[in-house]
Every structure is written in structure tokens, then in C-alpha cells.
PDB file of C-alpha atoms and ligand atoms in Angstrom:
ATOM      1  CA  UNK A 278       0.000   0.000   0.000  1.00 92.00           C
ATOM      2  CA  UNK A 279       0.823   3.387  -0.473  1.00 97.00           C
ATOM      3  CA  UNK A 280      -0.386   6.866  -0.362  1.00 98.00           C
ATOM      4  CA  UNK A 281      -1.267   8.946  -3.458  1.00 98.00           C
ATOM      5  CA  UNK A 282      -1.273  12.764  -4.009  1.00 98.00           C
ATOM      6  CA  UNK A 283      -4.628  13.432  -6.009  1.00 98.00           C
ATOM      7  CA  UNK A 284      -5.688  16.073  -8.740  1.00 98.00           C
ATOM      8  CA  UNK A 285      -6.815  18.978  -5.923  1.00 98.00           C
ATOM      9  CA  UNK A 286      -3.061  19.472  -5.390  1.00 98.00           C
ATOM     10  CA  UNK A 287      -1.949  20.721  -8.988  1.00 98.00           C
ATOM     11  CA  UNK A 288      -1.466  24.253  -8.535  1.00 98.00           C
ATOM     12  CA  UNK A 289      -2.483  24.330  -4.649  1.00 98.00           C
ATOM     13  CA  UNK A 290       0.755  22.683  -3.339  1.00 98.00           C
ATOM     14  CA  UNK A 291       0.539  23.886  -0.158  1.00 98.00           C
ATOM     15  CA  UNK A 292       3.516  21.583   0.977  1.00 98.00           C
ATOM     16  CA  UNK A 293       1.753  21.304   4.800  1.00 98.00           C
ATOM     17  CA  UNK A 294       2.406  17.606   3.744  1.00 98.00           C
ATOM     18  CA  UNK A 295       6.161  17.319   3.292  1.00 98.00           C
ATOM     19  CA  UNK A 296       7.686  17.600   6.813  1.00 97.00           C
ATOM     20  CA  UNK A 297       5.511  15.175   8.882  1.00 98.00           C
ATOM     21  CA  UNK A 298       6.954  12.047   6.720  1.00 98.00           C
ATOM     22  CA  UNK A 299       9.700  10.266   8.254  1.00 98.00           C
ATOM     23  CA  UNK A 300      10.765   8.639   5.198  1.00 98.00           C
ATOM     24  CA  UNK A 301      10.907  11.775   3.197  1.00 98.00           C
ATOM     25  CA  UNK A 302       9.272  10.092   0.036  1.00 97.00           C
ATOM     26  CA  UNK A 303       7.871  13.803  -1.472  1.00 98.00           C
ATOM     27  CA  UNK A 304       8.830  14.901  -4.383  1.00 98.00           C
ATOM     28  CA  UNK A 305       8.221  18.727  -5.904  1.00 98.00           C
ATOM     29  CA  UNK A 306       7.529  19.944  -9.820  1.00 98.00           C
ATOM     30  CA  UNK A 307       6.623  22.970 -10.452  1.00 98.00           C
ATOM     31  CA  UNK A 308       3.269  23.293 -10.041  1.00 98.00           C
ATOM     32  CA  UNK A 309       2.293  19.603  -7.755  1.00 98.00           C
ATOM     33  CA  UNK A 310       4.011  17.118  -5.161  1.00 98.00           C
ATOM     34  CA  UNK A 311       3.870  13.791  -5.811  1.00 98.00           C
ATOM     35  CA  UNK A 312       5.017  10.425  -3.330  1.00 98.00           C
ATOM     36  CA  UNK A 313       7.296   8.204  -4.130  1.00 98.00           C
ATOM     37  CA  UNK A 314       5.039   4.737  -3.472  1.00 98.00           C
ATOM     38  CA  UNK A 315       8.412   2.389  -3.881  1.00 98.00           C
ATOM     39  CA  UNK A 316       9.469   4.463  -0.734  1.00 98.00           C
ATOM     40  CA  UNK A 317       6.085   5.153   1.203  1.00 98.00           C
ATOM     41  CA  UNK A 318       5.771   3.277   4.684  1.00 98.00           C
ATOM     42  CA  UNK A 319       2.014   4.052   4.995  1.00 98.00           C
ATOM     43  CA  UNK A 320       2.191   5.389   8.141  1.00 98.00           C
ATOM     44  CA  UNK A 321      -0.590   7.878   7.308  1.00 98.00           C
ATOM     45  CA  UNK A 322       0.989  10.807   8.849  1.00 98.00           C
ATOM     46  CA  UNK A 323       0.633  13.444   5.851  1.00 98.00           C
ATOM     47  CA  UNK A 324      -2.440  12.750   4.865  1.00 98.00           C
ATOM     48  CA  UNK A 325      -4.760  15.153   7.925  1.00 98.00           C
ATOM     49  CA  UNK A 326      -2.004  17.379   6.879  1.00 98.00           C
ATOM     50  CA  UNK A 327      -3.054  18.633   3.277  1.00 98.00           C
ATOM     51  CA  UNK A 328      -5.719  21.126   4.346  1.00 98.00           C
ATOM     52  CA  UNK A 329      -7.937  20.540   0.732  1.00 98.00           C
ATOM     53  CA  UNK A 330      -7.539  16.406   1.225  1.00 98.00           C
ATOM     54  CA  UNK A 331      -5.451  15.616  -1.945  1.00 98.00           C
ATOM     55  CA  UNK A 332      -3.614  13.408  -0.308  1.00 98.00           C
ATOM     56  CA  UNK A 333      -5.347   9.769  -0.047  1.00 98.00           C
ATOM     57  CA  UNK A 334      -4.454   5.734   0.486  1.00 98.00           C
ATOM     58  CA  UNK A 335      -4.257   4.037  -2.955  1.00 97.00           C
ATOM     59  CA  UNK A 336      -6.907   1.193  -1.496  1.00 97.00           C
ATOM     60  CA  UNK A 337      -9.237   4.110  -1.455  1.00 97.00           C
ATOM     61  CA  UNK A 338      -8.420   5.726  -5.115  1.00 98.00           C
ATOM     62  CA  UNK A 339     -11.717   5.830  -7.054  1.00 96.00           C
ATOM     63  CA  UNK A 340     -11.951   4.832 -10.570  1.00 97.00           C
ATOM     64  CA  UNK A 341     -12.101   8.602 -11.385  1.00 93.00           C
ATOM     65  CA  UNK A 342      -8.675   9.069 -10.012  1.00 94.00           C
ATOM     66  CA  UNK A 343      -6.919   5.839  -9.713  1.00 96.00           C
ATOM     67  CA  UNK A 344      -4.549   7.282 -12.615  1.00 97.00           C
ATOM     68  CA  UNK A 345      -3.149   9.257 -10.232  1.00 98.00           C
ATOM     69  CA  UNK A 346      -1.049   6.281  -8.880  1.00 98.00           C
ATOM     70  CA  UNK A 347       0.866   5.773 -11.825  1.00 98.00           C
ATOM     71  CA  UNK A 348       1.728   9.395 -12.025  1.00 98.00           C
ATOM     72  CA  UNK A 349       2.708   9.813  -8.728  1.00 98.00           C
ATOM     73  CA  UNK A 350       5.460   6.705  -9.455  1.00 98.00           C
ATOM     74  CA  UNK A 351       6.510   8.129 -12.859  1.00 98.00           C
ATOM     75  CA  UNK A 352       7.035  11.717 -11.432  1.00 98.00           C
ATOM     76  CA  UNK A 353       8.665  10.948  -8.148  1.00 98.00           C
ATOM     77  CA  UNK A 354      12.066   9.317 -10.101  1.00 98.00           C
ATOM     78  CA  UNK A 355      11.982  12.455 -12.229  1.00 98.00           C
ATOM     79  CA  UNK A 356      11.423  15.162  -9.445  1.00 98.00           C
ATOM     80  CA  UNK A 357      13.630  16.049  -6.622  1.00 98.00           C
ATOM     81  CA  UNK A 358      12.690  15.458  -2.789  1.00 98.00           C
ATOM     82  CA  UNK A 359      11.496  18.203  -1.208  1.00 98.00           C
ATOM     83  CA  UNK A 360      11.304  18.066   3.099  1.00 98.00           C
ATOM     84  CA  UNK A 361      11.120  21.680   4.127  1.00 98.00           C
ATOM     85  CA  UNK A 362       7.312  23.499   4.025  1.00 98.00           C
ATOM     86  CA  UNK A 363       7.469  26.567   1.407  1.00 98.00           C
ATOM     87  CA  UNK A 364       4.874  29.112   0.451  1.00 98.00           C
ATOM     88  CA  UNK A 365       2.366  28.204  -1.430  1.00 98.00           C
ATOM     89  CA  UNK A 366       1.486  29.590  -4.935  1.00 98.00           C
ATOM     90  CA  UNK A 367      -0.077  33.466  -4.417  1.00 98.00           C
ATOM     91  CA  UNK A 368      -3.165  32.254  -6.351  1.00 98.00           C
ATOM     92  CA  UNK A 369      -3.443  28.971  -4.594  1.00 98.00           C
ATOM     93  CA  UNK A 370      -6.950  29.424  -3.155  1.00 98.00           C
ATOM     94  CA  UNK A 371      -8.826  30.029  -6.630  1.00 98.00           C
ATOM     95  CA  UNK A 372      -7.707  26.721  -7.408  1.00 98.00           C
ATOM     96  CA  UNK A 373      -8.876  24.690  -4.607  1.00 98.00           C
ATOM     97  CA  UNK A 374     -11.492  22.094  -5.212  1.00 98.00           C
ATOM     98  CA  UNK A 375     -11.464  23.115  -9.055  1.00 97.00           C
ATOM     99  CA  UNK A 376     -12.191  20.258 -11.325  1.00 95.00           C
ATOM    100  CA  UNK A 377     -10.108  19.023 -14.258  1.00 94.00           C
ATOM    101  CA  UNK A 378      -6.753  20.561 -13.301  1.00 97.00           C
ATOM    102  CA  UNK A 379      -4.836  17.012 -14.509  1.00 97.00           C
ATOM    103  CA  UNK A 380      -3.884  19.250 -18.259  1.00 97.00           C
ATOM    104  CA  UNK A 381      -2.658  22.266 -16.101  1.00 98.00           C
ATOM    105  CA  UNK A 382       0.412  19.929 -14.353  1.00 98.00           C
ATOM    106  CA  UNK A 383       3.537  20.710 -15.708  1.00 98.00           C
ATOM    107  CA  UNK A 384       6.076  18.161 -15.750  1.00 96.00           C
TER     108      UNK A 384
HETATM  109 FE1  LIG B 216       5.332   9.678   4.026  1.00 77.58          FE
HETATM  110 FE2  LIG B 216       3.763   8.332   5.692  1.00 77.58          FE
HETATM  111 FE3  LIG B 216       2.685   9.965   3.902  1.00 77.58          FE
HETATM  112 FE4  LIG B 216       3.804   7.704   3.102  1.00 77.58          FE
HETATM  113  S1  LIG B 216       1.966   7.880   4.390  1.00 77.58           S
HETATM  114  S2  LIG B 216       4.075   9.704   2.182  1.00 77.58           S
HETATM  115  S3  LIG B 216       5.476   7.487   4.569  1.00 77.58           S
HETATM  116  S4  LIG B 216       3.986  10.565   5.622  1.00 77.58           S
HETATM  117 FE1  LIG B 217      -0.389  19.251  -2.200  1.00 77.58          FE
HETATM  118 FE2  LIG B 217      -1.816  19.157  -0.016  1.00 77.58          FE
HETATM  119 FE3  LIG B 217       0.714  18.589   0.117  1.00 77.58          FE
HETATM  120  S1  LIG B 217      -1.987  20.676  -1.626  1.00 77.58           S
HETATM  121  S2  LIG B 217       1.597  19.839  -1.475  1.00 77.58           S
HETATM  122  S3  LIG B 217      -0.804  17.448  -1.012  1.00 77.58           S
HETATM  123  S4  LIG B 217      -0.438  19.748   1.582  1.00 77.58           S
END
């Protein structure tokens, strides 16, 4: 099992995630974080930290976003770790809870 970072966090990133995990399996692109599941211990401790619930256990992926999985694999050998909270983008909030973000992640 692992944990997945979900569509509500392109463009959001708020990064509240990254320094609770003691196995420091985040990774940061530009615009989204992704985990690295080859590395995630499921110890659940990031995901009451992501304050617009992107973050969620791959046994409870929907069909709608069980994609996300295999993105969150590919990404995390391309992207560097990150383990230190940063600011979040200035126009974070208007994209909170927005549908259909998945075109709008830059790799
Ligand atoms: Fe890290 Fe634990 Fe979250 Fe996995 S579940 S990404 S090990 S904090
Ligand atoms: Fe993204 Fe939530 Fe972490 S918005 S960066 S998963 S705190």
C-alpha cells in the first residue's frame, strides 16, 4: 500500500504535507508534489495534513482518479525530494477544489 497525491493538489501545493513524513518520500515539480510509493511506509501521517484532502491511500483511489497512482510513481524518479514546508502559490486558493486541473500539471 501506499499513499497517493490526487488532482486537488496541482497548482495548490501547499507543501503542509512534506515535513511530517519520516521517510521523506515527497517529491516537488513545479506546479504539484507527488510520493514516491516504492518508498512510502504508509504510516498515514501526511495525509490530515493537506488542508484541501489531496492526499489519499491508494486502497481508497476511485476509478475517477486511480490514474493518479501511476503518475505519482513516474514523477517521483523524475522530481527532486522536497522536506522543508514553502509558500504556497499566491493564487493557490482560486484553485482549490477546481475540477479538471490534470492538463494544467507541468512536468
Ligand atoms: Fe510519508 Fe507516511 Fe505519507 Fe507515506 S503515508 S508519504 S510514509 S507521511
Ligand atoms: Fe499538495 Fe496538499 Fe501537500 S496541496 S503539497 S498534497 S499539503
Amino acid at each position: 500500500m501506499t499513499y497517493v497525491i490526487t488532482e486537488n493538489c496541482i497548482k495548490c501545493k501547499y507543501t503542509d504535507c512534506v515535513e511530517v513524513c519520516p521517510v521523506d518520500c515527497f517529491h516537488e515539480g513545479p506546479n504539484y508534489l507527488v510520493i514516491n510509493p516504492d518508498e512510502c511506509i504508509d504510516c498515514s501521517m501526511c495525509e490530515p495534513e493537506c488542508p484541501i484532502d489531496a492526499i489519499v491511500a491508494d486502497d481508497d483511489l476511485t476509478d475517477e482518479n486511480k490514474h493518479f497512482l501511476e503518475i505519482n510513481e513516474r514523477l517521483s524518479k523524475k522530481w527532486p525530494i522536497i522536506t522543508e514546508i514553502k509558500e504556497a502559490p499566491s493564487d493557490a486558493k482560486e484553485w482549490e477544489n477546481k475540477k479538471n486541473k490534470l492538463d494544467l500539471l507541468e512536468e
